[in-house]
Structures are given as C-alpha cells and as structure tokens.
Coordinates of C-alpha atoms and ligand atoms in Angstrom, one line a residue:
E143 CA 24.9 -17.7 7.3
K144 CA 26.0 -16.4 10.7
R145 CA 23.7 -13.8 12.2
V146 CA 25.4 -10.5 13.3
S147 CA 24.0 -9.2 16.5
I148 CA 25.3 -6.0 17.9
T149 CA 23.7 -3.6 20.3
L150 CA 21.9 -0.8 18.5
K151 CA 20.3 2.2 20.1
H152 CA 18.1 3.0 17.1
G153 CA 17.7 -0.4 15.5
A154 CA 14.6 -2.6 15.6
H155 CA 12.8 -2.3 18.9
R156 CA 11.0 -5.6 18.5
L157 CA 11.8 -8.9 16.9
G158 CA 9.0 -10.8 15.2
K159 CA 5.5 -9.6 14.4
R160 CA 3.4 -7.3 16.5
T161 CA 0.6 -9.4 18.0
D162 CA -1.8 -6.7 19.3
K163 CA -5.4 -6.2 18.1
Q164 CA -4.6 -3.2 15.8
M165 CA -1.9 -5.1 14.0
Q166 CA -4.1 -8.1 13.6
T167 CA -6.7 -5.9 12.0
W168 CA -4.1 -4.6 9.7
R169 CA -2.9 -8.1 8.8
N170 CA -6.5 -9.1 8.0
Y171 CA -7.3 -6.3 5.6
G172 CA -6.1 -8.0 2.4
L173 CA -7.1 -5.1 0.1
G174 CA -6.4 -1.4 0.5
Q175 CA -6.6 1.7 -1.6
F176 CA -3.9 4.3 -2.1
I177 CA -4.7 7.9 -3.1
H178 CA -2.1 10.2 -4.6
W179 CA -3.7 13.6 -4.9
G180 CA -2.2 17.1 -5.0
V181 CA -1.5 20.1 -7.3
Y182 CA 0.4 17.8 -9.7
A183 CA -3.0 16.6 -10.8
I184 CA -3.5 20.0 -12.6
P185 CA -0.7 19.6 -15.2
G186 CA -1.4 15.9 -15.3
G187 CA 1.9 15.1 -16.8
H188 CA 2.0 17.9 -19.4
W189 CA 3.5 21.3 -19.5
E190 CA 3.0 23.8 -22.4
G191 CA 2.1 21.1 -24.8
K192 CA 5.0 18.9 -23.8
Y193 CA 4.6 15.4 -22.4
Y194 CA 6.4 14.4 -19.2
P195 CA 7.4 10.8 -19.4
G196 CA 8.0 10.4 -15.7
A197 CA 5.6 9.8 -12.8
A198 CA 3.1 12.7 -12.9
E199 CA 3.6 13.7 -9.2
W200 CA 7.3 14.3 -10.0
I201 CA 6.7 16.8 -12.8
R202 CA 8.2 19.7 -10.7
S203 CA 11.6 18.0 -11.0
W204 CA 11.4 18.1 -14.9
K205 CA 13.7 20.6 -16.6
E206 CA 10.9 21.7 -18.8
M207 CA 8.7 22.7 -15.9
P208 CA 9.6 26.1 -14.3
K209 CA 9.7 25.6 -10.5
E210 CA 7.9 28.9 -10.0
A211 CA 5.1 27.9 -12.3
Y212 CA 4.7 24.7 -10.3
D213 CA 4.8 26.4 -7.0
N214 CA 1.9 28.7 -8.1
L215 CA -0.3 25.9 -9.3
Y216 CA -2.1 25.9 -5.9
K217 CA -3.7 29.2 -6.9
Q218 CA -5.7 27.3 -9.4
F219 CA -6.5 24.2 -7.3
N220 CA -10.2 24.2 -7.1
P221 CA -11.5 20.7 -7.4
E222 CA -15.2 21.4 -7.6
K223 CA -16.1 17.8 -8.5
F224 CA -14.4 16.4 -5.4
N225 CA -16.8 14.3 -3.4
A226 CA -15.2 12.5 -0.5
R227 CA -18.2 10.4 0.2
G228 CA -18.3 9.3 -3.4
W229 CA -14.7 8.2 -3.3
A230 CA -15.2 6.3 0.0
K231 CA -18.3 4.6 -1.4
Q232 CA -16.4 3.5 -4.5
A233 CA -13.5 2.2 -2.3
K234 CA -16.0 0.3 -0.2
E235 CA -17.6 -1.3 -3.2
M236 CA -14.2 -2.3 -4.5
G237 CA -13.7 -4.1 -1.2
A238 CA -10.9 -1.9 0.3
K239 CA -10.6 -2.3 4.1
Y240 CA -8.1 0.6 4.4
V241 CA -6.9 3.7 2.6
I242 CA -3.6 5.5 2.5
I243 CA -4.0 9.2 1.6
T244 CA -1.3 11.6 0.6
T245 CA -1.4 14.4 3.1
K246 CA 1.6 15.9 1.4
H247 CA 3.8 14.6 -1.3
H248 CA 7.4 15.6 -2.1
D249 CA 6.3 19.0 -3.4
G250 CA 5.2 19.9 0.2
F251 CA 1.7 21.0 -0.7
C252 CA -0.6 20.1 2.2
L253 CA -4.1 18.9 1.6
W254 CA -4.9 19.9 5.2
P255 CA -4.8 23.5 6.5
S256 CA -1.5 23.1 8.3
K257 CA -0.7 26.0 10.6
Y258 CA 3.0 25.6 10.0
T259 CA 3.2 26.7 6.4
D260 CA 1.2 28.7 3.9
Y261 CA 1.6 26.2 1.2
T262 CA -1.7 24.4 2.0
I263 CA -5.2 23.9 0.7
A264 CA -6.4 26.8 2.9
K265 CA -4.6 29.2 0.5
S266 CA -6.1 27.6 -2.6
P267 CA -9.4 28.8 -4.1
Y268 CA -10.9 25.6 -2.8
K269 CA -10.0 26.4 0.8
K270 CA -11.7 23.5 2.5
D271 CA -9.8 20.8 4.4
I272 CA -9.5 17.8 2.0
I273 CA -7.9 15.4 4.5
G274 CA -10.7 16.1 7.0
Q275 CA -13.4 15.3 4.5
L276 CA -11.7 12.1 3.4
V277 CA -11.1 10.9 7.0
D278 CA -14.8 11.5 7.8
A279 CA -16.0 9.9 4.6
Y280 CA -13.8 6.8 4.9
D281 CA -14.5 6.5 8.6
A282 CA -18.2 6.5 7.9
E283 CA -17.7 3.6 5.4
G284 CA -15.8 1.7 8.0
I285 CA -12.5 1.9 6.0
D286 CA -9.5 2.5 8.2
V287 CA -7.4 5.6 7.3
Y288 CA -3.6 5.8 7.1
L289 CA -1.9 9.0 6.3
Y290 CA 0.8 9.2 3.7
F291 CA 3.5 11.7 4.6
S292 CA 6.6 12.6 2.6
I293 CA 9.7 13.5 4.5
I294 CA 11.1 15.2 1.4
D295 CA 9.5 18.6 1.2
W296 CA 10.6 20.8 -1.8
N297 CA 8.8 23.8 -0.5
H298 CA 10.3 24.2 3.0
P299 CA 13.3 26.5 3.1
G300 CA 15.1 24.4 5.6
Y301 CA 14.7 21.2 3.6
R302 CA 18.0 19.7 2.3
S303 CA 18.7 16.3 0.7
S304 CA 22.2 16.3 2.2
L305 CA 23.9 18.5 4.8
K306 CA 27.1 19.8 3.4
T307 CA 27.8 22.9 5.6
E308 CA 27.1 24.2 9.1
A309 CA 24.5 26.5 7.6
D310 CA 22.7 23.5 6.1
R311 CA 22.7 21.8 9.5
K312 CA 21.2 24.9 11.1
E313 CA 18.5 25.2 8.5
Y314 CA 17.7 21.5 8.7
E315 CA 17.0 21.8 12.4
D316 CA 14.1 24.1 11.5
F317 CA 13.0 21.6 9.0
K318 CA 13.1 18.8 11.6
T319 CA 11.0 20.9 14.0
F320 CA 8.5 21.6 11.2
T321 CA 8.3 17.9 10.3
R322 CA 7.6 17.0 13.9
N323 CA 5.0 19.8 14.2
Q324 CA 3.2 18.7 11.1
L325 CA 3.0 15.1 12.2
V326 CA 1.8 15.9 15.6
E327 CA -0.7 18.3 14.0
L328 CA -2.0 15.6 11.7
L329 CA -2.6 13.1 14.6
E330 CA -4.2 15.7 16.7
R331 CA -6.6 16.8 13.9
Y332 CA -7.4 13.3 12.8
P333 CA -7.3 11.1 15.9
S334 CA -9.1 8.2 14.1
T335 CA -5.9 7.7 12.0
K336 CA -4.7 4.1 12.3
G337 CA -1.2 4.6 11.0
L338 CA 1.3 6.7 9.1
W339 CA 2.7 5.7 5.7
F340 CA 6.1 7.4 5.3
D341 CA 7.8 8.1 2.1
G342 CA 10.7 10.2 0.7
S343 CA 12.9 9.1 3.6
W344 CA 15.9 8.1 1.6
D345 CA 17.8 11.4 1.7
K346 CA 21.2 11.4 3.2
A347 CA 20.1 14.3 5.4
W348 CA 17.2 12.3 6.9
I349 CA 19.2 9.1 7.2
E350 CA 21.6 10.9 9.5
Q351 CA 18.7 11.7 11.9
A352 CA 18.4 8.3 13.5
E353 CA 18.1 9.5 17.0
F354 CA 15.6 12.3 16.1
A355 CA 13.4 10.0 14.0
D356 CA 13.4 7.3 16.5
E357 CA 12.3 9.7 19.2
L358 CA 9.7 11.2 16.9
G359 CA 8.3 7.7 16.2
R360 CA 8.0 7.1 19.9
E361 CA 6.2 10.4 20.4
L362 CA 3.7 9.7 17.6
R363 CA 3.1 6.2 18.9
E364 CA 2.3 7.6 22.3
M365 CA -0.3 9.9 20.7
I366 CA -2.3 7.1 19.2
P367 CA -1.9 3.7 21.0
G368 CA -1.5 1.0 18.4
L369 CA -0.4 3.4 15.7
I370 CA 1.1 1.5 12.7
I371 CA 4.3 2.7 11.1
G372 CA 6.1 0.7 8.4
S373 CA 9.8 0.3 7.7
R374 CA 10.2 3.3 5.5
F375 CA 10.3 5.9 8.3
R376 CA 13.8 5.9 9.8
A377 CA 17.3 4.6 9.5
D378 CA 19.4 3.1 12.3
E379 CA 22.5 4.8 13.6
N380 CA 24.6 3.2 10.9
G381 CA 22.4 4.5 8.1
N382 CA 20.6 1.2 7.4
R383 CA 17.0 1.6 6.2
H384 CA 14.1 -0.8 6.5
F385 CA 16.4 -3.4 8.1
D386 CA 18.9 -2.5 10.8
T387 CA 22.6 -3.4 11.0
N388 CA 21.6 -6.8 12.4
G389 CA 19.1 -7.4 9.6
D390 CA 16.0 -6.9 11.8
M391 CA 13.1 -4.9 10.3
M392 CA 12.5 -1.5 11.8
G393 CA 8.8 -0.7 12.1
D394 CA 5.6 -2.7 12.0
Y395 CA 5.7 -4.1 8.5
E396 CA 8.0 -4.1 5.5
Q397 CA 7.4 -1.2 3.1
G398 CA 9.8 -2.2 0.4
W399 CA 7.3 -3.9 -1.8
E400 CA 6.5 -1.1 -4.2
R401 CA 5.2 -2.2 -7.6
K402 CA 6.5 -5.7 -6.9
I403 CA 5.4 -8.8 -5.1
P404 CA 7.5 -11.5 -3.4
E405 CA 7.7 -14.8 -5.2
T406 CA 8.0 -17.1 -2.2
I407 CA 7.3 -17.1 1.5
E408 CA 11.1 -17.0 2.1
D409 CA 11.2 -13.6 0.5
I410 CA 9.2 -12.0 3.3
H411 CA 11.5 -13.2 6.2
G412 CA 8.5 -13.7 8.5
N413 CA 7.5 -10.1 8.4
D414 CA 4.2 -8.4 7.7
W415 CA 4.3 -6.4 4.5
D416 CA 2.2 -4.5 2.0
C417 CA 2.5 -4.2 -1.7
V418 CA 1.6 -0.8 -3.2
M419 CA 0.7 -1.0 -6.9
T420 CA 0.0 1.4 -9.7
I421 CA -2.5 0.7 -12.5
P422 CA -0.2 1.8 -15.3
E423 CA 3.5 1.0 -15.1
N424 CA 4.6 3.8 -12.9
Q425 CA 2.1 6.6 -12.4
W426 CA 0.8 7.5 -8.9
G427 CA -0.5 11.1 -9.3
Y428 CA -2.9 11.9 -12.2
H429 CA -1.3 11.7 -15.7
S430 CA -3.9 12.4 -18.3
D431 CA -2.1 10.3 -20.8
W432 CA -1.2 6.8 -19.6
K433 CA 1.4 5.3 -21.9
G434 CA 2.5 1.7 -21.9
H435 CA 0.8 -1.3 -20.3
V436 CA -2.3 -0.6 -18.2
K437 CA -3.2 -3.5 -15.9
T438 CA -6.5 -5.4 -16.2
S439 CA -8.8 -6.3 -13.4
N440 CA -7.8 -10.0 -13.8
E441 CA -4.1 -9.1 -13.4
L442 CA -4.8 -6.9 -10.4
I443 CA -7.0 -9.6 -8.7
E444 CA -4.1 -12.1 -9.3
M445 CA -1.7 -9.7 -7.6
L446 CA -4.2 -9.3 -4.7
V447 CA -4.6 -13.0 -4.2
K448 CA -0.8 -13.6 -4.6
S449 CA -0.1 -11.0 -1.9
V450 CA -2.7 -12.6 0.5
S451 CA -1.3 -16.0 -0.3
L452 CA 2.1 -14.8 0.9
D453 CA 0.7 -13.1 4.1
G454 CA 0.7 -9.5 2.7
N455 CA -1.8 -6.8 1.9
F456 CA -2.3 -5.4 -1.6
V457 CA -2.9 -1.7 -2.0
L458 CA -4.1 -0.3 -5.3
N459 CA -3.4 3.3 -6.2
F460 CA -5.8 5.9 -7.6
G461 CA -4.7 9.3 -8.9
P462 CA -7.7 11.6 -9.1
D463 CA -7.6 14.5 -11.6
G464 CA -7.3 18.2 -10.8
E465 CA -11.1 18.7 -10.6
G466 CA -11.6 15.9 -8.2
N467 CA -12.8 13.2 -10.5
I468 CA -11.6 9.6 -10.3
R469 CA -10.8 8.8 -13.9
P470 CA -13.1 6.4 -15.7
E471 CA -10.4 3.7 -16.2
E472 CA -10.0 3.5 -12.4
T473 CA -13.7 3.5 -11.8
K474 CA -14.1 0.6 -14.2
L475 CA -11.4 -1.4 -12.6
A476 CA -12.7 -0.7 -9.1
A477 CA -16.1 -2.0 -10.2
E478 CA -14.7 -5.1 -11.7
I479 CA -12.5 -5.9 -8.7
G480 CA -15.6 -5.1 -6.5
A481 CA -17.8 -7.5 -8.5
W482 CA -15.2 -10.3 -8.0
M483 CA -14.8 -9.5 -4.3
D484 CA -18.5 -9.6 -3.8
V485 CA -18.5 -13.3 -4.6
N486 CA -15.0 -14.2 -3.4
K487 CA -14.0 -11.8 -0.6
E488 CA -13.8 -14.6 2.0
V489 CA -10.5 -15.8 0.3
V490 CA -9.0 -12.4 1.0
Y491 CA -10.2 -11.0 4.3
G492 CA -8.6 -12.6 7.3
C493 CA -6.6 -14.9 5.1
G494 CA -3.0 -15.7 4.7
Y495 CA -0.3 -18.2 3.7
L496 CA -1.1 -21.9 3.5
D497 CA 1.9 -24.2 3.9
W498 CA 1.2 -26.4 0.9
K499 CA 3.5 -26.5 -2.2
K500 CA 2.3 -23.8 -4.7
Q501 CA 0.9 -25.2 -7.9
D502 CA 0.8 -23.6 -11.4
W503 CA -3.0 -23.2 -11.5
G504 CA -2.9 -20.4 -8.9
Y505 CA -2.7 -19.7 -5.2
Y506 CA -3.9 -21.2 -1.9
T507 CA -5.2 -19.0 0.9
V508 CA -6.3 -20.0 4.3
N509 CA -8.5 -18.2 6.8
R510 CA -6.3 -17.5 9.9
E511 CA -9.1 -18.1 12.3
T512 CA -11.3 -20.9 10.9
G513 CA -8.6 -22.7 8.9
K514 CA -10.9 -22.9 5.9
K515 CA -8.7 -23.5 2.8
Y516 CA -9.1 -22.1 -0.7
M517 CA -7.7 -22.8 -4.1
V518 CA -7.9 -19.7 -6.2
V519 CA -7.6 -20.8 -9.8
F520 CA -6.2 -18.4 -12.4
N521 CA -4.8 -20.9 -14.9
M522 CA -7.2 -23.7 -15.7
P523 CA -5.4 -26.8 -16.9
V524 CA -6.8 -28.2 -20.2
S525 CA -6.9 -31.6 -18.6
G526 CA -9.3 -30.3 -15.9
A527 CA -7.0 -31.9 -13.3
L528 CA -5.7 -29.5 -10.6
R529 CA -2.8 -30.9 -8.8
V530 CA -2.7 -30.6 -5.0
K531 CA 0.3 -31.7 -2.9
V532 CA -0.4 -31.8 0.8
P533 CA 1.8 -32.1 3.8
D534 CA 2.1 -35.4 5.7
N535 CA -1.0 -36.5 7.7
T536 CA -3.3 -34.3 5.7
R537 CA -6.1 -35.8 3.6
P538 CA -8.3 -33.7 1.3
D539 CA -11.7 -35.2 1.5
K540 CA -14.1 -32.7 0.0
A541 CA -13.9 -30.0 -2.6
Y542 CA -16.6 -27.7 -4.0
L543 CA -16.9 -24.4 -5.8
L544 CA -17.2 -21.4 -3.5
E545 CA -19.9 -20.1 -5.7
Q546 CA -21.8 -23.4 -5.7
P547 CA -21.5 -25.1 -2.4
E548 CA -23.6 -28.1 -3.6
S549 CA -21.1 -28.8 -6.4
D550 CA -19.2 -31.9 -5.4
I551 CA -15.8 -32.0 -7.1
T552 CA -14.0 -35.3 -7.4
I553 CA -10.7 -35.7 -5.6
E554 CA -8.4 -38.5 -6.9
E555 CA -5.4 -39.7 -5.0
I556 CA -2.5 -40.2 -7.4
H557 CA 0.5 -40.7 -5.0
R558 CA 1.2 -40.4 -1.4
N559 CA 0.4 -36.8 -0.4
E560 CA -0.6 -36.0 -4.0
Y561 CA -4.1 -35.6 -5.5
F562 CA -6.0 -34.4 -8.5
V563 CA -9.0 -32.2 -8.0
H564 CA -11.0 -32.8 -11.1
Y565 CA -13.0 -29.9 -12.4
K566 CA -14.3 -29.3 -15.9
P567 CA -16.0 -25.9 -16.2
M568 CA -19.1 -25.9 -18.3
T569 CA -18.4 -22.5 -19.8
P570 CA -15.1 -20.8 -20.7
V571 CA -13.3 -19.5 -17.6
K572 CA -13.1 -15.7 -17.8
K573 CA -12.5 -14.8 -14.2
P574 CA -10.5 -16.4 -11.5
F575 CA -12.6 -18.8 -9.4
V576 CA -12.4 -20.5 -6.1
I577 CA -12.5 -24.1 -5.0
V578 CA -12.9 -24.8 -1.2
I579 CA -10.9 -27.8 -0.1
E580 CA -11.7 -29.6 3.1
T581 CA -9.2 -31.8 4.8
T582 CA -8.8 -34.2 7.7
E583 CA -5.6 -34.0 9.7
S584 CA -4.3 -37.0 11.6
D585 CA -1.4 -37.3 14.0
Ligands
FHN1 O1 8.6 9.1 -5.1 C1 7.5 8.5 -4.6 C2 6.4 8.2 -5.7 O2 6.0 9.4 -6.2 C3 5.2 7.5 -5.0 O3 4.7 8.4 -4.0 C4 5.7 6.2 -4.4 C5 4.6 5.5 -3.7 O4 5.1 4.4 -3.0 N1 6.7 6.5 -3.4 C6 7.9 7.2 -3.9 C7 8.8 6.3 -4.7 O5 9.2 5.2 -3.9

C-alpha cells in the first residue's frame, strides 16, 4: 500500500512514539482506573419507575427524562459518603498507577467550582471541590492523575453539535472561549495533572475547529511540560480524527480502544494506546441495575495482561453512586484484581510486547528494562505441556513459577526453535499464574 504524504498544517506533529520521561512513565503504568461521576449517578439509570436501557451517564438524552428535571438534579447532589482518600486507597490496593477522572461529562456539570459557569459543584448542596479532593488523595497515594474532559457540553448556551447558520457560528465562538477557559482553569488549579483525556470530540462543529483545537493543545502543553493528550482531542484540517489525512496518529497515544482490545501487534501500528473498559457491557456512570454480562476478575485480569502484552495500558472504569459510595461489585473486583497484582504485578508494570509467537495458553510479557520474560497462563493445557516457539538464536534454559522461584520446571526441545514447558499443577488452577522463562541469546 502506497503511503500518502501531503503537507498538513494541523495533522500529526510527531511521527513515532514520544520518548520523554513522562511518556515512558505513562507507557509503564500497565493498569489504570477510570472514574465516571456526576449528577447522572442520582437517577442511576431510572426515572419515575422506568428503566433506562442505555449507559447511565446518557440518561438526559432519553425521551422519558425531562431535560429540566435532569438539569435540576445538581440541587440534590450531596454525596455525604464521598471519601476521596478511601477511593484512592482502594485504587492503590487494586494496583492502579494512574486515574482518569471525569471533571465534566457531556451534561456539562463540573465537579470543580469553575468560575466560567454556574453549573458546578459549588452550587450543589455539597459545595466542596470534588476534583481538588481527588487530585490530592490520588497524588498522596502516588497515583498519577489525568483529567477527563468532554468537549460536548449540553449545558452551555453556545454549544452546538453542528453549525448551520451564522448565528450558530457566533454562539459557538463563545463556546470555544469557554472551553479554552475551563481547560486553562483546570491546569492552573491542578498543576500536578499529568494529562488530559478528551471525549465528546466527534461533533461536526468541533471537527471544523482544527486550527483552534491545535492551537489550544499547544497552549495547554506549554502550561504543563510533558502533558499527555491522546488522539481523541482534535481533527486535522480535512476532518480526520485520531489519524490525520496521511494516516499518522495525532496526539500522544491512540484513544480508539474503548471496550475493545487489539488482537495482534499489527493492530496498534506502532503507537502507544490505552484500553478503557467497563465492568458491565456498557455502563460508565452509576446504573443501579446492571443488566447483561458482568465481567469477572479473571476476565478483567486477562484483558489487563493482554493489553500489556500488546504494549498498551488497561484502564478499568468505576461509577460511584449518588451518595459517593463505590458499589460493592466494584469493590469486590478491585480487591480480587489487587490480590492477583500483589503476587504478579511484575508482569504488568514496566512490561510490554515480547516478539515470540503467541500461544493458546495465554500471553507473554517482557520487562522493558531488564528483559525478564513471563508466560502468563490463562488456559492450562490438559497435557501439562505449554508450547513455546522462540525466535532464531534464542534458547530457553530455565523456567520457574513466579510464586515459587525454587520450582524448576522442565523444558523439552521438540523441534528447532520449539519447546514444551512441562508443568503439572498439584491443585486445580483457579487463577492465572506466571512462569518466568530465562533464555540465552547467541549471535
Ligand atoms: O459518550 C461517552 C461515554 O459516556 C463514556 O464517557 C465513554 C468513555 O470512553 N466515552 C464516550 C463514548 O465514546
């Protein structure tokens, strides 16, 4: 396929990965937490006895929900159980290295006391700055904070999804100024912020603002050197999002992996990426009544390891309720993931893709600095023989359980570059486990 290459003013400003310290830190997180919290947590997917089948944070767009009723919910927002330190501690115990917090979702309600609108936490009975408390609590736990910000804002009078008239354009100019002011305000108020996680940037109206968005991005990056912004922020001058007209990614990492994970290393085109994942099928904000499949910790751990094995980060979403509680289902999963991470975290932190052919038993990861290699086993073959195919000039010469370094696992050569790692667990395998595999490389 021939590569197009035209000169763009607002396309990608860098080819290939960022190599600076901040981005290396980002790359090595492995596991993150997402928090969707706002006034949508009050109805929790219900209105006047009716069940909203969509994602709870979208309830305002439901025909059964009067807009006015929704827009007045903030008058009841008083999450007395909210304990930022408790949330941060739980995230730490789960093993999260970074958190992405909704400062405002599409409804426009601000969890910080923005001076540019009245639709904020300051006007709720709760009054106190929620973002400030979360930033302090997560900073104190050593978890890096990223601010989620929705470009869509259903509350701002100048917001439009498309610009059809001159009057629309005029109004939208106010909205652009407001958007810029709020972003500058956020970075000024919370200077420990490591990055911005943009969303709701798919409107035609926003896509047409290539120059403005590009300039804004530059301004924000100047405010916090090393600031990380993904590919969901801006479009190029031809309206292409994520990837510009030449096919080059715009931003520091690919933000297109929402509720899905790449299958192979080719799928990521050499870019950094994160996967953001819900626990039920598609609920981000609090929905009191999860319907359908709810993921188990083993499934989530597999998604985490799969992401790391393909050079990405895995970010698990939490949707606290209207009182500020993290729901018991989420607490239980966080504890189960945390227990697994306690023993196995070294296969996640600082690890990435190992260039060995993937096998059915699970995933390889490799520590980017030390080169230590791991086999993370999710499907134990009944034969007890785990197939390993290695590149030329690589000989596996020792294998042992991460949990039991003294365990010496037999390696049998079956063909050139192909081996069996023989392991017969004494008890039924209920959790994914790790085999460390040591190799000698020759020229
Ligand atoms: O519409 C939102 C949705 O509510 C949620 O915030 C997710 C998170 O990635 N983003 C949008 C859908 O892509």
